[in-house]
Amino acid sequence: MQDSLNFYAEMRASTRIRSRIKVKCYPLSGDTPQGPAFETVAKDISINGMRIQLDKPLDLDTKLKLIFRLAKIVNNIEIIARVIRIEELKDRKFDIGLTFENIQSGNQEEIFKRIESMDIVRLLQVTAQKKASDLHLTYNRPPILRIHGRLIPLEMDALGTLDLKDMIYSILSDEQIARFEKFKELDFAFSPNPELRFRVNVHIQRGNVEGTFRVIMPDLRTVQELGLPSVIEQLALLKKGIVIIAGPTGSGKTTTLAAMVDIINRKREAVIICLEDPIEYIHTNLNSIIKQREIGTDTLSFSVALRRCLRQDPDVILVGELLDAETVRTVITAAETGHLVLTSLHAPDTIQAIDRLISIFPPQQRHQACVQLANCLQGIITQLLVPKKDRETRVIATEVMITTDAVRNLIREGQTIQIPSVIQTGARYQMHTMSESFKRLYHAKIISKETAIDYCPELAQIIT
């Protein structure tokens, strides 16, 4: 890792930072505690005060002694605060605004620095400004950005257990915290402001809460802008069948699916039901009706949502990812009954995409699965994101398989190993192999010879 980025030089003092800090509150009369102490959670905090929520209101000007902890400060922090704002909320709770009047312990500058370092929203803004694709919050390391495939640490202190929990929990709702603490995994989308959107995964690593934030581009991009083959538009406008976008993690599968939905939205009158985990790109109804349902929030699971959505008059169904046999079986049923299903799969090439789909089923069901898949599969686009010559940006390389009669026969017979030969000779159907895609990118001087050979070693004897 190289090229540390000066984070603090670019940060401005935030007036209000989201938080989930546990706070113990002692009502005061003068300087003397009066009445029982109570515990709550700070919803946000600044160098001047904090906001808490209570079931009962406090009187204006009520003084409280606050005791709480901040990461990397050994002792509890004690601050005298005063109630300056009360707002009744819809759920019969009360929003209480507090101003700090007297910090009883600790170094004021250090406390302010720790509060500022918790500002995950500012951190996400820097992630977008640096044109990073991902932000990693990992134990015992500073925040790390992935920029054009490289991992670059920000110039910040390493994150400890409390740092991570404070930062990540600050953007979670009570329901999300409960779900995460039960299942130890959480996926959701987060928008710190209307211009920024992130796909977030929160997980546990050796007992520490950690998070990965994937930047979602604010605008939908067209197939042409993404550098995808034009055959994708033809696949998007089919009336029935299954179209699969395959590739490894981070290869842009979700972006391609969003571009396909956008094509349908602009060119067809259709009901499009998108089942996503989480929702990333937000679509606006144009010629179509688009219903975007988030797994875990709007419905329980892909398989449950799929079964129910068949009763919602869909023309097109987008399934974010094929994960289990029940989901695959329902997708096939939807395609067989006259719906177009767009979906994605983690697989590096066409053969492995098909084999992985079939292997999801128990052995005794695989032959029937091959027959059904052969009848309804329309095509598979496999894609990779690879560095351009300048190493500063990336370009998409693709493999295209269109399900011709020859391909259908091979799938039925379980002879997927022969499919690459069909792809190689299928140019008239707009098919091409991944090697051909890399060869074109190399001859167009978009990627280097080294990159082409790294991804397709068979090109070493072909390109010069």
C-alpha positions as a printed Julia matrix, in Angstrom:
464×3 Matrix{Float64}:
   0.0     0.0     0.0
   1.32    3.39   -0.98
   0.34    7.01   -1.46
  -1.18    7.73    1.95
  -3.79   10.41    1.67
  -3.82   13.31    4.08
  -7.26   12.96    5.6
  -7.2    15.57    8.33
  -5.9    18.24    5.96
  -9.12   17.9     3.99
 -11.55   17.64    6.89
 -13.46   20.59    8.26
 -14.91   20.58   11.73
 -18.37   19.03   11.52
 -21.14   20.72   13.45
 -23.03   17.53   14.09
 -21.85   13.91   13.8
 -24.1    10.85   13.84
 -23.4     8.59   16.79
 -24.65    5.69   18.91
 -22.66    6.54   22.05
 -24.11    5.21   25.31
 -24.55    8.04   27.79
 -25.33    7.96   31.52
 -27.23   11.08   32.62
 -27.48   12.5    36.16
 -30.05   15.32   36.67
 -28.51   18.19   38.66
 -29.78   20.85   41.01
 -26.95   23.35   40.98
 -23.96   21.05   41.14
 -25.74   18.36   43.19
 -27.25   15.21   41.62
 -31.02   15.18   41.99
 -33.19   12.19   41.17
 -32.21    8.83   39.67
 -29.69    8.55   36.86
 -30.82    7.21   33.5
 -29.09    5.8    30.43
 -29.7     6.7    26.81
 -27.92    6.84   23.44
 -26.58    9.98   21.78
 -28.13   10.25   18.31
 -25.53   12.81   17.28
 -22.68   14.69   18.89
 -20.57   17.76   18.15
 -17.85   19.68   19.89
 -20.61   21.83   21.39
 -23.31   19.37   22.4
 -25.32   16.25   21.66
 -28.85   15.09   20.88
 -30.54   12.32   22.86
 -34.0    10.72   22.75
 -36.12    9.98   25.81
 -39.57    8.56   26.56
 -40.37   11.59   28.73
 -39.49   15.26   28.21
 -37.1    17.26   30.37
 -37.64   20.89   31.32
 -35.75   23.52   29.38
 -32.51   24.57   31.11
 -32.37   21.29   33.05
 -28.75   20.55   33.87
 -27.32   17.06   33.45
 -24.0    15.49   34.26
 -23.15   13.27   31.29
 -20.76   10.33   31.53
 -19.7     8.5    28.36
 -16.69    6.96   26.66
 -14.91    7.77   23.43
 -12.45    5.51   21.66
  -8.76    5.89   22.57
  -9.59    7.97   25.67
  -8.94    5.74   28.68
 -11.1     7.46   31.28
 -14.8     8.17   31.15
 -15.66   11.67   29.97
 -17.72   13.8    32.35
 -19.47   16.88   30.96
 -22.07   19.25   32.41
 -24.78   19.88   29.82
 -27.98   21.93   29.67
 -31.26   21.23   27.85
 -31.76   23.85   25.13
 -34.29   22.17   22.83
 -37.22   19.75   23.18
 -39.15   18.26   20.26
 -41.93   15.67   20.46
 -41.55   12.9    17.88
 -44.25   10.82   16.18
 -43.47    7.66   18.16
 -44.16    9.38   21.51
 -40.5     9.95   22.15
 -38.81   13.28   22.74
 -35.78   14.7    20.99
 -33.62   16.52   23.55
 -30.92   18.95   22.45
 -28.08   19.47   24.93
 -25.31   22.05   24.97
 -22.01   21.33   26.74
 -21.21   23.83   29.5
 -18.34   22.34   31.44
 -16.01   19.47   30.58
 -14.97   17.95   33.9
 -12.23   15.57   32.79
  -9.87   14.83   29.95
  -8.04   17.05   27.54
 -10.5    19.22   25.6
  -8.5    19.18   22.37
  -8.15   15.39   22.47
 -11.87   14.96   23.12
 -12.72   17.17   20.18
 -10.3    15.24   17.98
 -11.9    11.93   18.96
 -15.39   13.26   18.24
 -14.23   14.55   14.86
 -12.62   11.21   13.99
 -15.98    9.47   14.45
 -17.47   11.39   11.52
 -18.21    8.54    9.14
 -20.24   10.81    6.85
 -17.18   12.99    6.21
 -15.16    9.83    5.62
 -17.68    8.69    3.0
 -17.55   12.1     1.35
 -13.76   11.82    1.08
 -14.19    8.32   -0.39
 -16.34    9.75   -3.18
 -14.09   12.79   -3.71
 -11.07   10.51   -4.19
 -13.05    8.51   -6.8
 -12.57    5.34   -4.78
 -14.74    2.31   -5.43
 -14.67    1.04   -1.84
 -13.93    2.07    1.73
 -12.73   -0.59    4.19
 -13.04   -0.08    7.95
 -10.9    -2.81    9.48
  -9.57   -3.5    12.97
  -6.09   -2.18   13.75
  -5.73   -0.44   10.38
  -6.6     3.11    9.29
  -9.53    3.49    6.89
  -8.44    2.13    3.5
  -9.72    3.15    0.06
  -9.69    1.03   -3.06
  -8.85    3.37   -5.95
  -8.62    1.82   -9.44
  -7.94   -1.56   -7.87
  -5.2    -0.36   -5.47
  -5.54   -0.26   -1.68
  -4.57    3.16   -0.3
  -4.71    3.98    3.44
  -5.92    7.33    4.67
  -3.6     9.24    6.97
  -5.52    8.45   10.14
  -4.95    6.5    13.32
  -5.55    2.76   13.23
  -9.11    1.89   14.19
  -9.72    0.06   17.44
 -12.7    -1.99   18.59
 -14.6     0.99   20.01
 -13.73    3.23   17.02
 -15.24    0.74   14.61
 -18.38    0.11   16.63
 -19.0     3.83   17.25
 -18.52    4.74   13.59
 -20.51    1.91   12.04
 -23.35    1.85   14.57
 -23.8     5.59   14.06
 -25.49    4.96   10.7
 -27.61    1.97   11.78
 -31.2     2.12   12.96
 -32.29    0.28   16.11
 -33.84   -2.42   13.9
 -30.63   -2.82   11.89
 -28.55   -3.1    15.05
 -30.87   -5.79   16.4
 -30.71   -7.72   13.11
 -26.92   -7.42   12.91
 -26.38   -8.55   16.5
 -28.61  -11.56   15.86
 -27.23  -12.69   12.48
 -23.69  -11.16   12.64
 -24.07   -9.93    9.03
 -25.92   -6.96    7.55
 -26.28   -5.62    4.01
 -27.98   -2.32    3.28
 -27.73    0.86    1.23
 -26.85    4.18    2.87
 -27.2     7.72    1.54
 -25.46   10.36    3.67
 -26.87   12.99    1.31
 -28.86   13.02   -1.96
 -25.67   12.97   -4.06
 -23.99   10.0    -2.36
 -25.1     6.38   -2.07
 -23.21    3.36   -0.76
 -23.79   -0.38   -0.62
 -22.73   -1.4     2.88
 -21.76   -4.75    4.37
 -21.27   -4.93    8.14
 -19.69   -8.06    9.57
 -17.7    -9.48   12.5
 -14.0   -10.26   12.14
 -12.25  -11.8    15.16
 -14.81  -10.25   17.47
 -14.65   -6.76   15.93
 -17.39   -4.94   14.03
 -16.07   -4.09   10.56
 -17.58   -2.56    7.44
 -17.11   -2.34    3.68
 -18.68    0.54    1.77
 -19.09    0.26   -2.02
 -19.69    3.55   -3.86
 -22.83    3.48   -6.0
 -22.56    5.88   -8.91
 -25.34    8.48   -8.64
 -26.43    8.28  -12.28
 -27.48    5.29  -14.31
 -25.04    4.69  -17.15
 -25.97    3.39  -20.58
 -24.64    0.22  -22.18
 -22.55    2.41  -24.5
 -21.11    4.45  -21.63
 -20.18    1.27  -19.8
 -18.43   -0.14  -22.87
 -20.69   -3.19  -23.0
 -21.54   -5.05  -26.23
 -24.7    -3.88  -27.99
 -26.22   -7.38  -27.84
 -27.07   -6.62  -24.2
 -29.75   -4.2   -25.4
 -31.31   -6.97  -27.51
 -31.28   -9.33  -24.53
 -32.9    -6.67  -22.32
 -35.8    -6.29  -24.76
 -36.66  -10.0   -24.94
 -40.15  -10.89  -23.72
 -39.27  -14.07  -21.82
 -36.44  -16.27  -20.63
 -33.44  -15.88  -18.32
 -30.5   -13.55  -18.9
 -27.54  -13.94  -16.54
 -24.79  -11.41  -15.84
 -21.82  -13.33  -14.44
 -18.49  -12.24  -13.01
 -16.46  -12.02   -9.81
 -17.2    -9.63   -6.96
 -16.63   -6.02   -7.98
 -16.95   -6.61  -11.71
 -19.94   -4.28  -12.18
 -22.73   -6.87  -12.46
 -25.24   -4.71  -10.58
 -24.41   -1.71  -12.78
 -25.0    -3.76  -15.92
 -28.34   -5.04  -14.62
 -29.37   -1.46  -13.79
 -28.5    -0.4   -17.36
 -30.67   -3.22  -18.71
 -33.62   -2.17  -16.53
 -33.14    1.38  -17.79
 -33.32    0.18  -21.41
 -36.63   -1.58  -20.71
 -37.93    1.44  -18.79
 -37.26    3.72  -21.77
 -38.41    1.41  -24.56
 -41.21   -0.78  -23.18
 -44.45   -0.48  -21.3
 -43.77   -3.13  -18.68
 -44.15   -3.92  -15.0
 -40.62   -4.48  -13.69
 -40.18   -5.96  -10.22
 -36.64   -5.68   -8.84
 -35.68   -7.86   -5.88
 -32.41   -6.51   -4.5
 -30.17   -6.91   -1.46
 -29.77   -4.01   -0.98
 -31.34   -1.56   -3.44
 -28.46    0.28   -5.1
 -29.57    2.25   -8.15
 -32.86    4.14   -7.84
 -35.04    4.02  -10.96
 -37.68    6.56  -11.96
 -40.77    5.32  -13.79
 -40.71    6.37  -17.46
 -42.62    4.07  -19.82
 -42.61    1.23  -17.3
 -43.74    0.7   -13.71
 -40.71   -0.25  -11.6
 -41.14   -1.75   -8.14
 -37.89   -2.03   -6.17
 -38.11   -4.32   -3.14
 -35.25   -4.75   -0.69
 -34.58   -8.13    0.89
 -34.85   -7.95    4.68
 -36.72   -4.63    4.59
 -39.6    -5.07    2.12
 -39.62   -8.87    1.99
 -38.07  -11.79    3.84
 -35.96  -13.46    1.15
 -35.39  -13.76   -2.59
 -37.33  -17.03   -2.78
 -40.35  -15.71   -0.83
 -40.42  -12.46   -2.82
 -40.12  -14.35   -6.11
 -43.08  -16.6    -5.37
 -45.22  -13.62   -4.35
 -44.18  -11.38   -7.23
 -45.62  -13.8    -9.76
 -49.01  -12.57   -8.5
 -48.09   -8.92   -9.07
 -48.53   -8.93  -12.87
 -44.82   -8.64  -13.73
 -43.44   -8.56  -17.25
 -39.81   -8.41  -16.1
 -38.3    -9.67  -12.84
 -34.83   -8.71  -11.65
 -33.33  -11.03   -9.04
 -30.2    -9.52   -7.53
 -28.41  -12.84   -7.11
 -29.08  -16.57   -7.44
 -28.16  -18.11   -4.09
 -30.12  -21.33   -3.55
 -32.02  -24.07   -5.33
 -35.44  -22.71   -4.39
 -34.64  -19.31   -5.9
 -33.22  -20.88   -9.08
 -36.25  -23.17   -9.36
 -38.66  -20.24   -9.04
 -36.66  -18.19  -11.56
 -36.95  -21.05  -14.06
 -40.69  -21.31  -13.39
 -41.09  -17.56  -13.95
 -39.22  -17.78  -17.26
 -41.21  -20.84  -18.36
 -44.47  -18.98  -17.72
 -43.6   -16.1   -20.03
 -41.58  -13.63  -17.93
 -38.17  -12.13  -18.61
 -35.84  -12.68  -15.65
 -32.6   -10.71  -15.3
 -30.18  -11.92  -12.66
 -26.51  -12.15  -11.64
 -24.21  -14.94  -10.57
 -20.72  -15.06   -9.09
 -18.78  -17.03  -11.71
 -15.63  -16.29  -13.76
 -16.87  -17.67  -17.11
 -19.86  -19.13  -18.94
 -19.11  -22.79  -18.2
 -18.75  -22.2   -14.47
 -21.89  -20.06  -14.42
 -23.97  -22.91  -15.88
 -22.24  -25.59  -13.79
 -22.74  -23.57  -10.62
 -26.46  -23.16  -11.35
 -26.88  -26.88  -11.91
 -24.75  -27.88   -8.9
 -27.09  -25.93   -6.59
 -29.62  -28.75   -7.09
 -29.39  -32.19   -5.4
 -27.75  -34.79   -7.69
 -31.03  -36.56   -8.43
 -32.57  -33.3    -9.73
 -29.71  -32.08  -11.9
 -30.72  -33.73  -15.17
 -34.18  -32.17  -14.98
 -32.59  -28.82  -14.06
 -30.37  -29.06  -17.18
 -33.41  -29.68  -19.37
 -35.39  -26.79  -17.88
 -32.44  -24.38  -17.96
 -31.72  -25.26  -21.6
 -35.3   -24.42  -22.52
 -35.42  -20.96  -20.91
 -31.85  -19.59  -20.79
 -31.43  -16.78  -23.33
 -27.84  -15.77  -22.75
 -24.96  -15.22  -20.33
 -22.75  -12.14  -20.26
 -19.57  -12.64  -18.23
 -17.64   -9.5   -17.39
 -14.41   -8.42  -15.72
 -13.15   -4.97  -14.75
  -9.48   -4.65  -15.68
  -6.97   -1.77  -15.49
  -6.38    0.38  -18.53
  -2.87    1.23  -19.71
  -2.75    4.34  -17.54
  -3.52    2.18  -14.44
  -5.76    5.04  -13.29
  -9.08    3.78  -14.67
 -10.62    0.44  -15.61
 -12.45   -1.03  -18.58
 -14.91   -3.9   -18.97
 -13.88   -7.09  -20.74
 -16.72   -9.45  -21.65
 -17.66  -12.9   -22.85
 -21.02  -13.29  -24.6
 -22.91  -16.55  -24.95
 -26.25  -16.55  -26.76
 -28.32  -19.69  -26.25
 -28.57  -21.12  -29.75
 -29.96  -24.58  -30.51
 -26.42  -25.97  -30.31
 -25.92  -24.47  -26.84
 -29.32  -25.77  -25.66
 -28.4   -29.31  -26.72
 -25.06  -29.13  -24.87
 -26.75  -27.9   -21.68
 -29.41  -30.64  -21.86
 -26.72  -33.29  -22.28
 -24.52  -31.86  -19.53
 -21.72  -31.18  -22.04
 -20.97  -27.62  -20.95
 -17.24  -28.2   -21.54
 -17.95  -27.88  -25.29
 -19.73  -24.52  -25.05
 -16.53  -22.4   -25.55
 -16.16  -23.96  -29.02
 -19.68  -22.81  -29.89
 -18.91  -19.32  -28.58
 -15.73  -19.15  -30.7
 -17.69  -19.9   -33.87
 -20.77  -17.88  -32.94
 -19.81  -14.42  -34.22
 -22.93  -14.22  -36.4
 -24.99  -14.47  -33.18
 -22.82  -11.7   -31.64
 -20.99  -14.16  -29.4
 -17.34  -13.76  -28.42
 -14.94  -15.29  -25.92
 -13.18  -13.47  -23.11
  -9.88  -13.95  -24.97
 -11.29  -12.17  -28.02
 -12.44   -9.3   -25.83
  -8.96   -8.92  -24.32
  -7.36   -9.16  -27.75
  -9.58   -6.33  -29.04
  -8.82   -4.17  -26.0
  -5.08   -4.75  -26.51
  -5.13   -3.95  -30.25
  -7.17   -0.81  -29.49
  -4.32    0.19  -27.13
  -6.71    0.37  -24.17
  -4.93   -2.25  -22.06
  -1.31   -3.34  -21.89
   0.08   -6.63  -23.18
   0.88   -7.61  -19.59
  -2.73   -7.1   -18.5
  -4.06   -9.11  -21.44
  -1.73  -12.02  -20.69
  -2.33  -11.85  -16.93
  -6.05  -12.45  -17.47
  -5.77  -14.68  -20.57
  -2.41  -16.54  -20.57
  -3.3   -18.21  -23.89
  -2.78  -14.82  -25.58
   0.98  -14.91  -24.87
   1.63  -16.73  -28.16
  -0.88  -14.67  -30.16
  -0.39  -10.98  -29.45
   2.88   -9.2   -30.17
